[in-house]
Amino acid sequence: MLIFGMAESETIQQSDDQKIDLHDPKKENARPAICSPEELDLMYKQVQQDFEVYIKEYKFPDDITKSGRKKLIKKLQFNFFKPIKRKIEREKIKRKRVENPERCQKRRRVNKLSDSKSKLRVAIDCSFDDLMSEKDIIKLSKQVQRCYTINRHMDDPLQLHLTNIQGKTLERMEGFVDGYKNWDIHLKHESLIALFPPSEIVYLCAESENILAEFDESKVYVIGGFVDHNAHKGLAYERAIAAGFGHARLPIDKYFKIATRKVLTVCHVFEIISNFCISGSWESAIENTVPGRKGLEALDSAKQDSDVEDNDLTRDTPI
C-alpha cells in the first residue's frame, strides 16, 4: 500500500518500474522537479484507492456506534490524506515561484520567545474542557492556532502560555493540529495555580469592575480558553474570585459601543493585547481587531472621559 509522506523523503514514484532517488549526489544541485497537475491528480486518486482498501481491512471495535464509526473514519481519513494534501500545497508553491519569481514574497522572519524583548506573559487557560461540546473544542483549537500565528509574526513575541492542556482539548491537538508539540510556546499540562503564584495572576473577565489600563510584566494575564456561546455566563469571573486571582476587563466599553452581541473569541482578545503592545493605544488596538460585523461605534470624547456604565461584555471566552 502506498501512503504518501512515508517514503516521500526517500523516493518519488514516477512509474511502476522507475524511481528517482532524492539523495542522488548527481542531482543535489539541480532544481527540484515540479509535478504537473495531472501527476498530482493521479497521486491523489491512488491515495483514495489505498484508503478504501485500508478502511475495508480496518478492525473497528465491536461495540462502536454508527455515529462513532463515522467520526473514526473521518479522523482516519484526515491523517491518511494529510501527506498528499501537504505535497500538493508544496507543489503549488514551487510552481508559483518558478512562474512568477518576482511576485513570490520572501519568508517572513520569525522571532523566538527566548530572543524576544517582551517579557509580558499571556496565558490561555484550557481548564473548561469538560464544559464544551466537540464542535466547541474544534473551534477553540483553531483559535489557539490563530493566537500562536499572531504571536509568531510579532517582532517581539509575547511570552504565550497554554495551560491545563489535557482531556478533549489535548486529544484534538494531538489528532488534528500538526506539530503543535514543536511550537515555540510555553506548553503546560499543569493548571494555573500550579504554575503561577495567585498574586501574579490577572484573569481577564468581562464582569470585573477593574478596567485594564496598562500591563505589568510582573503579572500573567489569563484568557479563558472557553467557547460556550454564553451558556456559562460569568463562570471565569466566579472561578477567579474563588481562587483568589486578580481580575480585570479590557477597556472596550471606554472607547466603543458594540451594536451586536458583545462576544469576542480567544484569538480576538489575544490580538487586541498584541496590537496594544505594538501601538500603545487601546482605541487603535480594539478598532483594528474587532470584526466589522460587530457594528463597533466610537463613543464621543465626553463619554470617554466619564465613567462608562458596565455593558456586561460577555464573550465566547470570558475576559
PDB file of C-alpha atoms in Angstrom:
ATOM      1  CA  MET A   1       0.000   0.000   0.000  1.00  0.00           C
ATOM      2  CA  LEU A   2       1.334   3.405  -0.957  1.00  0.00           C
ATOM      3  CA  ILE A   3       0.973   6.061   1.706  1.00  0.00           C
ATOM      4  CA  PHE A   4       2.395   9.385   0.575  1.00  0.00           C
ATOM      5  CA  GLY A   5       4.652  11.060   3.051  1.00  0.00           C
ATOM      6  CA  MET A   6       6.048   7.847   4.496  1.00  0.00           C
ATOM      7  CA  ALA A   7       8.579   7.165   1.733  1.00  0.00           C
ATOM      8  CA  GLU A   8       8.372  10.636   0.277  1.00  0.00           C
ATOM      9  CA  SER A   9      11.705  11.709   1.824  1.00  0.00           C
ATOM     10  CA  GLU A  10      13.477   8.827   0.095  1.00  0.00           C
ATOM     11  CA  THR A  11      11.931   8.442  -3.337  1.00  0.00           C
ATOM     12  CA  ILE A  12       9.313   9.799  -5.686  1.00  0.00           C
ATOM     13  CA  GLN A  13       7.486   7.129  -7.638  1.00  0.00           C
ATOM     14  CA  GLN A  14       7.485   8.088 -11.329  1.00  0.00           C
ATOM     15  CA  SER A  15       6.179   4.884 -12.812  1.00  0.00           C
ATOM     16  CA  ASP A  16       5.750   1.238 -11.940  1.00  0.00           C
ATOM     17  CA  ASP A  17       9.345   0.388 -12.855  1.00  0.00           C
ATOM     18  CA  GLN A  18      11.234   3.653 -12.363  1.00  0.00           C
ATOM     19  CA  LYS A  19      12.135   5.635  -9.220  1.00  0.00           C
ATOM     20  CA  ILE A  20      14.209   8.765  -8.709  1.00  0.00           C
ATOM     21  CA  ASP A  21      16.438   8.791  -5.672  1.00  0.00           C
ATOM     22  CA  LEU A  22      16.205  12.175  -3.968  1.00  0.00           C
ATOM     23  CA  HIS A  23      19.616  11.610  -2.386  1.00  0.00           C
ATOM     24  CA  ASP A  24      21.399  11.009  -5.706  1.00  0.00           C
ATOM     25  CA  PRO A  25      24.575  13.183  -5.444  1.00  0.00           C
ATOM     26  CA  LYS A  26      24.354  13.990  -9.170  1.00  0.00           C
ATOM     27  CA  LYS A  27      21.079  15.787  -8.540  1.00  0.00           C
ATOM     28  CA  GLU A  28      21.922  17.614  -5.317  1.00  0.00           C
ATOM     29  CA  ASN A  29      22.368  20.977  -7.025  1.00  0.00           C
ATOM     30  CA  ALA A  30      19.604  20.505  -9.572  1.00  0.00           C
ATOM     31  CA  ARG A  31      16.381  22.465  -9.328  1.00  0.00           C
ATOM     32  CA  PRO A  32      13.705  20.274  -7.704  1.00  0.00           C
ATOM     33  CA  ALA A  33      11.279  18.762 -10.190  1.00  0.00           C
ATOM     34  CA  ILE A  34       7.739  20.116 -10.182  1.00  0.00           C
ATOM     35  CA  CYS A  35       4.879  17.679 -10.548  1.00  0.00           C
ATOM     36  CA  SER A  36       2.268  18.543 -13.123  1.00  0.00           C
ATOM     37  CA  PRO A  37      -1.394  18.900 -12.064  1.00  0.00           C
ATOM     38  CA  GLU A  38      -2.108  15.623 -13.858  1.00  0.00           C
ATOM     39  CA  GLU A  39       0.582  13.807 -11.853  1.00  0.00           C
ATOM     40  CA  LEU A  40      -0.744  15.221  -8.587  1.00  0.00           C
ATOM     41  CA  ASP A  41      -4.252  14.175  -9.570  1.00  0.00           C
ATOM     42  CA  LEU A  42      -3.069  10.608 -10.178  1.00  0.00           C
ATOM     43  CA  MET A  43      -1.285  10.599  -6.816  1.00  0.00           C
ATOM     44  CA  TYR A  44      -4.426  11.777  -5.046  1.00  0.00           C
ATOM     45  CA  LYS A  45      -6.585   9.155  -6.753  1.00  0.00           C
ATOM     46  CA  GLN A  46      -4.068   6.491  -5.733  1.00  0.00           C
ATOM     47  CA  VAL A  47      -4.321   7.602  -2.106  1.00  0.00           C
ATOM     48  CA  GLN A  48      -8.124   7.471  -2.372  1.00  0.00           C
ATOM     49  CA  GLN A  49      -7.920   3.882  -3.598  1.00  0.00           C
ATOM     50  CA  ASP A  50      -5.441   2.980  -0.854  1.00  0.00           C
ATOM     51  CA  PHE A  51      -7.731   4.493   1.763  1.00  0.00           C
ATOM     52  CA  GLU A  52     -10.701   2.474   0.553  1.00  0.00           C
ATOM     53  CA  VAL A  53      -8.644  -0.710   0.926  1.00  0.00           C
ATOM     54  CA  TYR A  54      -7.372   0.458   4.309  1.00  0.00           C
ATOM     55  CA  ILE A  55     -10.896   1.058   5.645  1.00  0.00           C
ATOM     56  CA  LYS A  56     -12.103  -2.324   4.413  1.00  0.00           C
ATOM     57  CA  GLU A  57      -9.272  -4.032   6.300  1.00  0.00           C
ATOM     58  CA  TYR A  58      -9.504  -1.803   9.400  1.00  0.00           C
ATOM     59  CA  LYS A  59     -10.793  -3.556  12.529  1.00  0.00           C
ATOM     60  CA  PHE A  60     -13.406  -1.374  14.214  1.00  0.00           C
ATOM     61  CA  PRO A  61     -14.370  -2.018  17.852  1.00  0.00           C
ATOM     62  CA  ASP A  62     -17.305  -4.414  18.153  1.00  0.00           C
ATOM     63  CA  ASP A  63     -19.308  -2.029  20.331  1.00  0.00           C
ATOM     64  CA  ILE A  64     -18.811   1.075  18.186  1.00  0.00           C
ATOM     65  CA  THR A  65     -21.947   3.006  17.278  1.00  0.00           C
ATOM     66  CA  LYS A  66     -22.875   4.157  13.788  1.00  0.00           C
ATOM     67  CA  SER A  67     -22.027   7.788  14.588  1.00  0.00           C
ATOM     68  CA  GLY A  68     -18.836   6.714  16.364  1.00  0.00           C
ATOM     69  CA  ARG A  69     -17.797   4.745  13.273  1.00  0.00           C
ATOM     70  CA  LYS A  70     -18.344   7.808  11.059  1.00  0.00           C
ATOM     71  CA  LYS A  71     -16.270  10.003  13.383  1.00  0.00           C
ATOM     72  CA  LEU A  72     -13.450   7.460  13.480  1.00  0.00           C
ATOM     73  CA  ILE A  73     -13.431   7.110   9.674  1.00  0.00           C
ATOM     74  CA  LYS A  74     -13.273  10.899   9.359  1.00  0.00           C
ATOM     75  CA  LYS A  75     -10.295  11.041  11.727  1.00  0.00           C
ATOM     76  CA  LEU A  76      -8.506   8.207   9.927  1.00  0.00           C
ATOM     77  CA  GLN A  77      -9.174   9.898   6.591  1.00  0.00           C
ATOM     78  CA  PHE A  78      -7.744  13.187   7.837  1.00  0.00           C
ATOM     79  CA  ASN A  79      -4.479  11.565   8.929  1.00  0.00           C
ATOM     80  CA  PHE A  80      -4.300   9.361   5.821  1.00  0.00           C
ATOM     81  CA  PHE A  81      -4.710  12.248   3.364  1.00  0.00           C
ATOM     82  CA  LYS A  82      -2.559  14.752   5.257  1.00  0.00           C
ATOM     83  CA  PRO A  83       0.754  13.865   3.481  1.00  0.00           C
ATOM     84  CA  ILE A  84      -0.657  14.072  -0.055  1.00  0.00           C
ATOM     85  CA  LYS A  85      -2.500  17.325   0.672  1.00  0.00           C
ATOM     86  CA  ARG A  86       0.693  18.761   2.087  1.00  0.00           C
ATOM     87  CA  LYS A  87       2.597  17.639  -1.016  1.00  0.00           C
ATOM     88  CA  ILE A  88       0.019  19.279  -3.307  1.00  0.00           C
ATOM     89  CA  GLU A  89       0.359  22.577  -1.432  1.00  0.00           C
ATOM     90  CA  ARG A  90       4.156  22.424  -1.676  1.00  0.00           C
ATOM     91  CA  GLU A  91       3.974  21.751  -5.406  1.00  0.00           C
ATOM     92  CA  LYS A  92       1.651  24.744  -5.898  1.00  0.00           C
ATOM     93  CA  ILE A  93       4.160  26.970  -4.102  1.00  0.00           C
ATOM     94  CA  LYS A  94       7.036  25.610  -6.231  1.00  0.00           C
ATOM     95  CA  ARG A  95       5.072  26.307  -9.417  1.00  0.00           C
ATOM     96  CA  LYS A  96       4.288  29.887  -8.339  1.00  0.00           C
ATOM     97  CA  ARG A  97       7.945  30.527  -7.574  1.00  0.00           C
ATOM     98  CA  VAL A  98       9.009  29.302 -10.998  1.00  0.00           C
ATOM     99  CA  GLU A  99       6.250  31.097 -12.929  1.00  0.00           C
ATOM    100  CA  ASN A 100       6.379  34.396 -11.011  1.00  0.00           C
ATOM    101  CA  PRO A 101       9.662  34.610  -9.072  1.00  0.00           C
ATOM    102  CA  GLU A 102       9.380  38.382  -8.660  1.00  0.00           C
ATOM    103  CA  ARG A 103       5.946  38.132  -7.049  1.00  0.00           C
ATOM    104  CA  CYS A 104       6.884  35.477  -4.507  1.00  0.00           C
ATOM    105  CA  GLN A 105       7.214  37.006  -1.073  1.00  0.00           C
ATOM    106  CA  LYS A 106      10.247  36.290   0.999  1.00  0.00           C
ATOM    107  CA  ARG A 107       9.645  34.127   4.011  1.00  0.00           C
ATOM    108  CA  ARG A 108       8.717  36.237   6.982  1.00  0.00           C
ATOM    109  CA  ARG A 109      11.366  36.398   9.672  1.00  0.00           C
ATOM    110  CA  VAL A 110      10.191  34.643  12.819  1.00  0.00           C
ATOM    111  CA  ASN A 111      11.474  35.598  16.238  1.00  0.00           C
ATOM    112  CA  LYS A 112      11.855  33.164  19.092  1.00  0.00           C
ATOM    113  CA  LEU A 113      10.363  33.699  22.531  1.00  0.00           C
ATOM    114  CA  SER A 114      13.807  33.346  24.064  1.00  0.00           C
ATOM    115  CA  ASP A 115      15.083  36.246  21.926  1.00  0.00           C
ATOM    116  CA  SER A 116      12.067  38.499  22.423  1.00  0.00           C
ATOM    117  CA  LYS A 117      12.456  41.797  24.240  1.00  0.00           C
ATOM    118  CA  SER A 118       8.922  41.421  25.580  1.00  0.00           C
ATOM    119  CA  LYS A 119       8.608  39.583  28.873  1.00  0.00           C
ATOM    120  CA  LEU A 120       4.839  40.097  29.145  1.00  0.00           C
ATOM    121  CA  ARG A 121       3.168  36.789  29.989  1.00  0.00           C
ATOM    122  CA  VAL A 122      -0.213  35.892  28.499  1.00  0.00           C
ATOM    123  CA  ALA A 123      -1.803  32.526  29.257  1.00  0.00           C
ATOM    124  CA  ILE A 124      -4.721  30.706  27.662  1.00  0.00           C
ATOM    125  CA  ASP A 125      -6.439  28.664  30.349  1.00  0.00           C
ATOM    126  CA  CYS A 126      -7.834  25.406  28.910  1.00  0.00           C
ATOM    127  CA  SER A 127      -9.466  24.222  32.136  1.00  0.00           C
ATOM    128  CA  PHE A 128     -13.011  24.476  30.704  1.00  0.00           C
ATOM    129  CA  ASP A 129     -12.612  21.300  28.674  1.00  0.00           C
ATOM    130  CA  ASP A 130     -15.472  19.392  30.322  1.00  0.00           C
ATOM    131  CA  LEU A 131     -17.995  22.189  29.663  1.00  0.00           C
ATOM    132  CA  MET A 132     -17.564  22.326  25.881  1.00  0.00           C
ATOM    133  CA  SER A 133     -19.038  20.229  23.095  1.00  0.00           C
ATOM    134  CA  GLU A 134     -16.861  18.579  20.472  1.00  0.00           C
ATOM    135  CA  LYS A 135     -17.661  21.359  17.989  1.00  0.00           C
ATOM    136  CA  ASP A 136     -16.611  23.987  20.526  1.00  0.00           C
ATOM    137  CA  ILE A 137     -13.374  22.096  21.231  1.00  0.00           C
ATOM    138  CA  ILE A 138     -12.632  22.239  17.489  1.00  0.00           C
ATOM    139  CA  LYS A 139     -13.299  25.995  17.468  1.00  0.00           C
ATOM    140  CA  LEU A 140     -11.059  26.508  20.482  1.00  0.00           C
ATOM    141  CA  SER A 141      -8.154  24.599  18.899  1.00  0.00           C
ATOM    142  CA  LYS A 142      -8.413  26.775  15.782  1.00  0.00           C
ATOM    143  CA  GLN A 143      -8.461  29.932  17.904  1.00  0.00           C
ATOM    144  CA  VAL A 144      -5.376  28.755  19.788  1.00  0.00           C
ATOM    145  CA  GLN A 145      -3.631  28.165  16.455  1.00  0.00           C
ATOM    146  CA  ARG A 146      -4.535  31.702  15.402  1.00  0.00           C
ATOM    147  CA  CYS A 147      -3.107  33.119  18.640  1.00  0.00           C
ATOM    148  CA  TYR A 148       0.120  31.244  18.049  1.00  0.00           C
ATOM    149  CA  THR A 149       0.358  32.570  14.474  1.00  0.00           C
ATOM    150  CA  ILE A 150      -0.216  36.164  15.614  1.00  0.00           C
ATOM    151  CA  ASN A 151       2.455  35.806  18.268  1.00  0.00           C
ATOM    152  CA  ARG A 152       4.991  34.248  15.900  1.00  0.00           C
ATOM    153  CA  HIS A 153       4.679  37.172  13.495  1.00  0.00           C
ATOM    154  CA  MET A 154       5.321  39.828  16.121  1.00  0.00           C
ATOM    155  CA  ASP A 155       8.748  41.470  16.122  1.00  0.00           C
ATOM    156  CA  ASP A 156       8.872  40.808  19.864  1.00  0.00           C
ATOM    157  CA  PRO A 157       6.536  37.906  20.643  1.00  0.00           C
ATOM    158  CA  LEU A 158       4.719  37.840  23.951  1.00  0.00           C
ATOM    159  CA  GLN A 159       5.510  35.044  26.388  1.00  0.00           C
ATOM    160  CA  LEU A 160       2.499  32.945  25.414  1.00  0.00           C
ATOM    161  CA  HIS A 161       1.498  30.107  27.748  1.00  0.00           C
ATOM    162  CA  LEU A 162      -1.003  27.354  27.018  1.00  0.00           C
ATOM    163  CA  THR A 163      -2.014  25.880  30.364  1.00  0.00           C
ATOM    164  CA  ASN A 164      -4.094  22.933  31.565  1.00  0.00           C
ATOM    165  CA  ILE A 165      -3.900  21.336  28.134  1.00  0.00           C
ATOM    166  CA  GLN A 166      -5.448  17.899  28.655  1.00  0.00           C
ATOM    167  CA  GLY A 167      -8.598  15.868  28.072  1.00  0.00           C
ATOM    168  CA  LYS A 168     -10.593  16.527  24.910  1.00  0.00           C
ATOM    169  CA  THR A 169      -8.578  19.624  24.025  1.00  0.00           C
ATOM    170  CA  LEU A 170      -5.318  17.661  24.178  1.00  0.00           C
ATOM    171  CA  GLU A 171      -6.846  14.848  22.131  1.00  0.00           C
ATOM    172  CA  ARG A 172      -7.925  17.347  19.473  1.00  0.00           C
ATOM    173  CA  MET A 173      -4.493  18.992  19.372  1.00  0.00           C
ATOM    174  CA  GLU A 174      -2.702  15.669  19.053  1.00  0.00           C
ATOM    175  CA  GLY A 175      -5.037  14.379  16.356  1.00  0.00           C
ATOM    176  CA  PHE A 176      -5.552  17.429  14.161  1.00  0.00           C
ATOM    177  CA  VAL A 177      -3.043  20.192  14.981  1.00  0.00           C
ATOM    178  CA  ASP A 178       0.090  19.074  13.216  1.00  0.00           C
ATOM    179  CA  GLY A 179       3.375  19.762  15.000  1.00  0.00           C
ATOM    180  CA  TYR A 180       1.894  21.606  17.976  1.00  0.00           C
ATOM    181  CA  LYS A 181       4.451  19.973  20.271  1.00  0.00           C
ATOM    182  CA  ASN A 182       7.184  21.811  18.357  1.00  0.00           C
ATOM    183  CA  TRP A 183       5.545  25.221  18.764  1.00  0.00           C
ATOM    184  CA  ASP A 184       7.637  27.990  20.270  1.00  0.00           C
ATOM    185  CA  ILE A 185       5.246  28.383  23.178  1.00  0.00           C
ATOM    186  CA  HIS A 186       5.121  27.613  26.885  1.00  0.00           C
ATOM    187  CA  LEU A 187       3.025  24.458  26.630  1.00  0.00           C
ATOM    188  CA  LYS A 188       1.953  23.141  30.027  1.00  0.00           C
ATOM    189  CA  HIS A 189      -0.362  20.388  31.222  1.00  0.00           C
ATOM    190  CA  GLU A 190      -0.460  21.847  34.728  1.00  0.00           C
ATOM    191  CA  SER A 191      -3.129  24.250  35.993  1.00  0.00           C
ATOM    192  CA  LEU A 192      -2.645  27.985  36.537  1.00  0.00           C
ATOM    193  CA  ILE A 193      -2.372  27.603  40.298  1.00  0.00           C
ATOM    194  CA  ALA A 194       0.404  25.025  39.878  1.00  0.00           C
ATOM    195  CA  LEU A 195       2.386  27.261  37.521  1.00  0.00           C
ATOM    196  CA  PHE A 196       1.999  30.772  38.937  1.00  0.00           C
ATOM    197  CA  PRO A 197       1.508  32.326  42.382  1.00  0.00           C
ATOM    198  CA  PRO A 198      -2.090  33.602  42.749  1.00  0.00           C
ATOM    199  CA  SER A 199      -0.731  37.103  43.427  1.00  0.00           C
ATOM    200  CA  GLU A 200       0.718  37.211  39.884  1.00  0.00           C
ATOM    201  CA  ILE A 201      -2.444  36.091  38.062  1.00  0.00           C
ATOM    202  CA  VAL A 202      -4.817  38.605  36.474  1.00  0.00           C
ATOM    203  CA  TYR A 203      -7.821  36.893  34.900  1.00  0.00           C
ATOM    204  CA  LEU A 204      -9.471  38.847  32.085  1.00  0.00           C
ATOM    205  CA  CYS A 205     -13.200  38.801  32.841  1.00  0.00           C
ATOM    206  CA  ALA A 206     -15.995  40.894  31.372  1.00  0.00           C
ATOM    207  CA  GLU A 207     -17.708  41.072  34.763  1.00  0.00           C
ATOM    208  CA  SER A 208     -14.701  42.576  36.544  1.00  0.00           C
ATOM    209  CA  GLU A 209     -15.063  46.100  37.882  1.00  0.00           C
ATOM    210  CA  ASN A 210     -11.348  46.703  37.210  1.00  0.00           C
ATOM    211  CA  ILE A 211     -10.639  48.294  33.837  1.00  0.00           C
ATOM    212  CA  LEU A 212      -7.252  47.339  32.409  1.00  0.00           C
ATOM    213  CA  ALA A 213      -5.174  50.437  31.619  1.00  0.00           C
ATOM    214  CA  GLU A 214      -1.704  49.003  31.024  1.00  0.00           C
ATOM    215  CA  PHE A 215       0.247  45.811  31.506  1.00  0.00           C
ATOM    216  CA  ASP A 216       2.606  44.871  34.292  1.00  0.00           C
ATOM    217  CA  GLU A 217       5.331  42.385  33.303  1.00  0.00           C
ATOM    218  CA  SER A 218       5.367  41.000  36.843  1.00  0.00           C
ATOM    219  CA  LYS A 219       1.831  39.683  36.224  1.00  0.00           C
ATOM    220  CA  VAL A 220       0.477  36.939  33.979  1.00  0.00           C
ATOM    221  CA  TYR A 221      -2.699  37.873  32.100  1.00  0.00           C
ATOM    222  CA  VAL A 222      -5.072  34.975  31.561  1.00  0.00           C
ATOM    223  CA  ILE A 223      -7.566  34.466  28.735  1.00  0.00           C
ATOM    224  CA  GLY A 224     -10.215  31.834  29.360  1.00  0.00           C
ATOM    225  CA  GLY A 225      -9.945  29.115  26.702  1.00  0.00           C
ATOM    226  CA  PHE A 226     -13.686  28.802  26.532  1.00  0.00           C
ATOM    227  CA  VAL A 227     -16.201  28.606  23.669  1.00  0.00           C
ATOM    228  CA  ASP A 228     -19.666  28.317  25.176  1.00  0.00           C
ATOM    229  CA  HIS A 229     -21.947  30.836  23.407  1.00  0.00           C
ATOM    230  CA  ASN A 230     -22.906  32.397  26.769  1.00  0.00           C
ATOM    231  CA  ALA A 231     -24.099  29.091  28.231  1.00  0.00           C
ATOM    232  CA  HIS A 232     -21.911  29.620  31.330  1.00  0.00           C
ATOM    233  CA  LYS A 233     -22.037  33.370  31.739  1.00  0.00           C
ATOM    234  CA  GLY A 234     -19.681  34.754  34.389  1.00  0.00           C
ATOM    235  CA  LEU A 235     -18.000  31.403  35.117  1.00  0.00           C
ATOM    236  CA  ALA A 236     -14.434  32.658  34.646  1.00  0.00           C
ATOM    237  CA  TYR A 237     -15.075  35.584  36.977  1.00  0.00           C
ATOM    238  CA  GLU A 238     -16.517  33.274  39.646  1.00  0.00           C
ATOM    239  CA  ARG A 239     -13.520  30.954  39.365  1.00  0.00           C
ATOM    240  CA  ALA A 240     -11.081  33.851  39.579  1.00  0.00           C
ATOM    241  CA  ILE A 241     -12.761  35.171  42.741  1.00  0.00           C
ATOM    242  CA  ALA A 242     -12.875  31.709  44.339  1.00  0.00           C
ATOM    243  CA  ALA A 243      -9.178  31.096  43.591  1.00  0.00           C
ATOM    244  CA  GLY A 244      -8.087  34.500  44.867  1.00  0.00           C
ATOM    245  CA  PHE A 245      -6.814  35.665  41.477  1.00  0.00           C
ATOM    246  CA  GLY A 246      -6.665  39.282  40.386  1.00  0.00           C
ATOM    247  CA  HIS A 247      -9.087  40.187  37.613  1.00  0.00           C
ATOM    248  CA  ALA A 248      -9.729  42.941  35.078  1.00  0.00           C
ATOM    249  CA  ARG A 249     -11.598  43.643  31.858  1.00  0.00           C
ATOM    250  CA  LEU A 250     -10.387  45.110  28.595  1.00  0.00           C
ATOM    251  CA  PRO A 251     -11.358  48.803  28.221  1.00  0.00           C
ATOM    252  CA  ILE A 252     -13.614  48.190  25.215  1.00  0.00           C
ATOM    253  CA  ASP A 253     -16.617  50.000  26.690  1.00  0.00           C
ATOM    254  CA  LYS A 254     -14.433  53.000  27.495  1.00  0.00           C
ATOM    255  CA  TYR A 255     -13.941  53.760  23.810  1.00  0.00           C
ATOM    256  CA  PHE A 256     -16.684  51.934  21.906  1.00  0.00           C
ATOM    257  CA  LYS A 257     -20.159  50.515  21.999  1.00  0.00           C
ATOM    258  CA  ILE A 258     -20.989  47.345  20.070  1.00  0.00           C
ATOM    259  CA  ALA A 259     -24.275  47.052  18.177  1.00  0.00           C
ATOM    260  CA  THR A 260     -24.466  43.247  18.091  1.00  0.00           C
ATOM    261  CA  ARG A 261     -23.986  40.551  20.713  1.00  0.00           C
ATOM    262  CA  LYS A 262     -20.888  41.516  22.657  1.00  0.00           C
ATOM    263  CA  VAL A 263     -18.892  38.327  22.123  1.00  0.00           C
ATOM    264  CA  LEU A 264     -15.204  38.072  21.205  1.00  0.00           C
ATOM    265  CA  THR A 265     -13.149  34.979  20.512  1.00  0.00           C
ATOM    266  CA  VAL A 266      -9.976  33.898  22.278  1.00  0.00           C
ATOM    267  CA  CYS A 267      -7.871  34.980  19.302  1.00  0.00           C
ATOM    268  CA  HIS A 268      -9.553  38.402  19.123  1.00  0.00           C
ATOM    269  CA  VAL A 269      -8.720  39.059  22.764  1.00  0.00           C
ATOM    270  CA  PHE A 270      -5.121  37.998  22.217  1.00  0.00           C
ATOM    271  CA  GLU A 271      -4.901  40.095  19.063  1.00  0.00           C
ATOM    272  CA  ILE A 272      -6.151  43.178  20.936  1.00  0.00           C
ATOM    273  CA  ILE A 273      -3.453  42.618  23.560  1.00  0.00           C
ATOM    274  CA  SER A 274      -0.728  42.130  20.945  1.00  0.00           C
ATOM    275  CA  ASN A 275      -1.847  45.194  18.968  1.00  0.00           C
ATOM    276  CA  PHE A 276      -1.826  47.302  22.125  1.00  0.00           C
ATOM    277  CA  CYS A 277       1.719  46.153  22.886  1.00  0.00           C
ATOM    278  CA  ILE A 278       2.740  47.322  19.401  1.00  0.00           C
ATOM    279  CA  SER A 279       0.832  50.617  19.164  1.00  0.00           C
ATOM    280  CA  GLY A 280       0.376  51.600  22.820  1.00  0.00           C
ATOM    281  CA  SER A 281      -3.211  52.627  22.029  1.00  0.00           C
ATOM    282  CA  TRP A 282      -6.236  50.702  23.266  1.00  0.00           C
ATOM    283  CA  GLU A 283      -8.503  52.546  20.879  1.00  0.00           C
ATOM    284  CA  SER A 284      -6.399  51.597  17.863  1.00  0.00           C
ATOM    285  CA  ALA A 285      -5.881  48.018  19.052  1.00  0.00           C
ATOM    286  CA  ILE A 286      -9.616  47.443  19.554  1.00  0.00           C
ATOM    287  CA  GLU A 287     -10.710  49.169  16.352  1.00  0.00           C
ATOM    288  CA  ASN A 288      -8.220  47.214  14.224  1.00  0.00           C
ATOM    289  CA  THR A 289      -9.219  43.871  15.739  1.00  0.00           C
ATOM    290  CA  VAL A 290     -12.960  43.703  16.377  1.00  0.00           C
ATOM    291  CA  PRO A 291     -14.742  42.475  13.200  1.00  0.00           C
ATOM    292  CA  GLY A 292     -16.863  44.958  11.282  1.00  0.00           C
ATOM    293  CA  ARG A 293     -19.939  42.761  11.686  1.00  0.00           C
ATOM    294  CA  LYS A 294     -19.957  43.721  15.378  1.00  0.00           C
ATOM    295  CA  GLY A 295     -21.037  47.249  14.488  1.00  0.00           C
ATOM    296  CA  LEU A 296     -18.306  48.907  16.528  1.00  0.00           C
ATOM    297  CA  GLU A 297     -19.102  52.575  17.166  1.00  0.00           C
ATOM    298  CA  ALA A 298     -16.750  55.041  18.838  1.00  0.00           C
ATOM    299  CA  LEU A 299     -18.027  56.967  21.854  1.00  0.00           C
ATOM    300  CA  ASP A 300     -17.691  60.755  21.771  1.00  0.00           C
ATOM    301  CA  SER A 301     -14.936  62.391  23.829  1.00  0.00           C
ATOM    302  CA  ALA A 302     -17.331  63.441  26.559  1.00  0.00           C
ATOM    303  CA  LYS A 303     -18.412  59.865  27.137  1.00  0.00           C
ATOM    304  CA  GLN A 304     -14.829  58.636  27.019  1.00  0.00           C
ATOM    305  CA  ASP A 305     -13.868  60.976  29.853  1.00  0.00           C
ATOM    306  CA  SER A 306     -16.806  60.000  32.028  1.00  0.00           C
ATOM    307  CA  ASP A 307     -17.491  56.808  33.875  1.00  0.00           C
ATOM    308  CA  VAL A 308     -18.994  54.332  31.491  1.00  0.00           C
ATOM    309  CA  GLU A 309     -21.705  52.061  32.741  1.00  0.00           C
ATOM    310  CA  ASP A 310     -20.704  48.407  32.676  1.00  0.00           C
ATOM    311  CA  ASN A 311     -22.189  46.978  29.481  1.00  0.00           C
ATOM    312  CA  ASP A 312     -21.865  43.347  30.592  1.00  0.00           C
ATOM    313  CA  LEU A 313     -19.343  42.402  27.921  1.00  0.00           C
ATOM    314  CA  THR A 314     -19.826  38.670  27.533  1.00  0.00           C
ATOM    315  CA  ARG A 315     -17.783  36.506  25.207  1.00  0.00           C
ATOM    316  CA  ASP A 316     -17.097  33.060  23.881  1.00  0.00           C
ATOM    317  CA  THR A 317     -14.085  33.275  26.156  1.00  0.00           C
ATOM    318  CA  PRO A 318     -14.706  35.125  29.431  1.00  0.00           C
ATOM    319  CA  ILE A 319     -12.267  38.054  29.538  1.00  0.00           C
TER     320      ILE A 319
END
